[in-house]
Short mmCIF file of C-alpha atoms in Angstrom, two decimals:
data_model
loop_
_atom_site.label_atom_id
_atom_site.label_comp_id
_atom_site.label_asym_id
_atom_site.label_seq_id
_atom_site.Cartn_x
_atom_site.Cartn_y
_atom_site.Cartn_z
CA MET A 1 14.24 -6.88 -1.16
CA LEU A 2 11.11 -6.48 0.93
CA LYS A 3 13.05 -4.52 3.61
CA SER A 4 14.17 -1.91 1.11
CA GLU A 5 10.64 -1.57 -0.28
CA ILE A 6 9.31 -1.08 3.21
CA GLU A 7 11.89 1.65 3.77
CA ARG A 8 10.94 3.32 0.51
CA LEU A 9 7.29 3.22 1.27
CA GLN A 10 7.95 4.61 4.79
CA ASN A 11 9.74 7.53 3.32
CA ILE A 12 6.94 8.17 0.84
CA LEU A 13 4.35 7.91 3.56
CA ASN A 14 6.24 10.32 5.80
CA ASP A 15 6.58 12.84 2.97
CA ALA A 16 2.88 12.57 2.31
CA ILE A 17 2.12 13.19 6.01
CA GLU A 18 4.59 16.20 6.22
CA GLY A 19 3.25 17.54 2.89
CA GLU A 20 -0.30 17.36 4.32
CA GLN A 21 -1.59 15.12 1.45
CA ASP A 22 -5.15 14.01 1.48
CA ASP A 23 -6.28 11.41 4.00
CA GLU A 24 -7.16 8.87 1.25
CA LEU A 25 -3.55 8.86 -0.14
CA ILE A 26 -2.10 8.56 3.38
CA TYR A 27 -4.55 5.60 4.14
CA ASP A 28 -3.57 3.86 0.94
CA LEU A 29 0.15 4.22 1.59
CA SER A 30 -0.20 3.07 5.19
CA THR A 31 -2.23 0.08 4.05
CA GLN A 32 0.37 -0.92 1.54
CA LEU A 33 3.05 -0.53 4.15
CA ASP A 34 1.15 -2.81 6.62
CA GLU A 35 0.84 -5.42 3.92
CA LEU A 36 4.56 -5.26 3.11
CA ILE A 37 5.56 -5.46 6.85
CA VAL A 38 3.39 -8.58 7.30
CA SER A 39 4.89 -10.19 4.22
CA TYR A 40 8.38 -9.35 5.47
CA TYR A 41 7.73 -10.94 8.86
CA ARG A 42 6.19 -13.99 7.24
CA GLU A 43 9.26 -14.41 5.08
CA MET A 44 11.50 -14.02 8.20
CA GLU A 45 9.55 -16.68 9.96
CA LEU A 46 10.00 -19.05 7.07
CA LYS A 47 13.70 -18.49 7.13
CA VAL A 48 13.97 -19.10 10.84
CA SER A 49 11.94 -22.31 10.89
#
């Protein structure tokens, strides 16, 4: 579930960058993406251990 959310947010972020959206929107999207990626890897670590 997190992986698909990460991919969805990456696409939104790429569209925002290509569409030359304002820096604040791009920053907010990239921050959300960073948080999701961290959560995803934490979840993966728990599954491995």
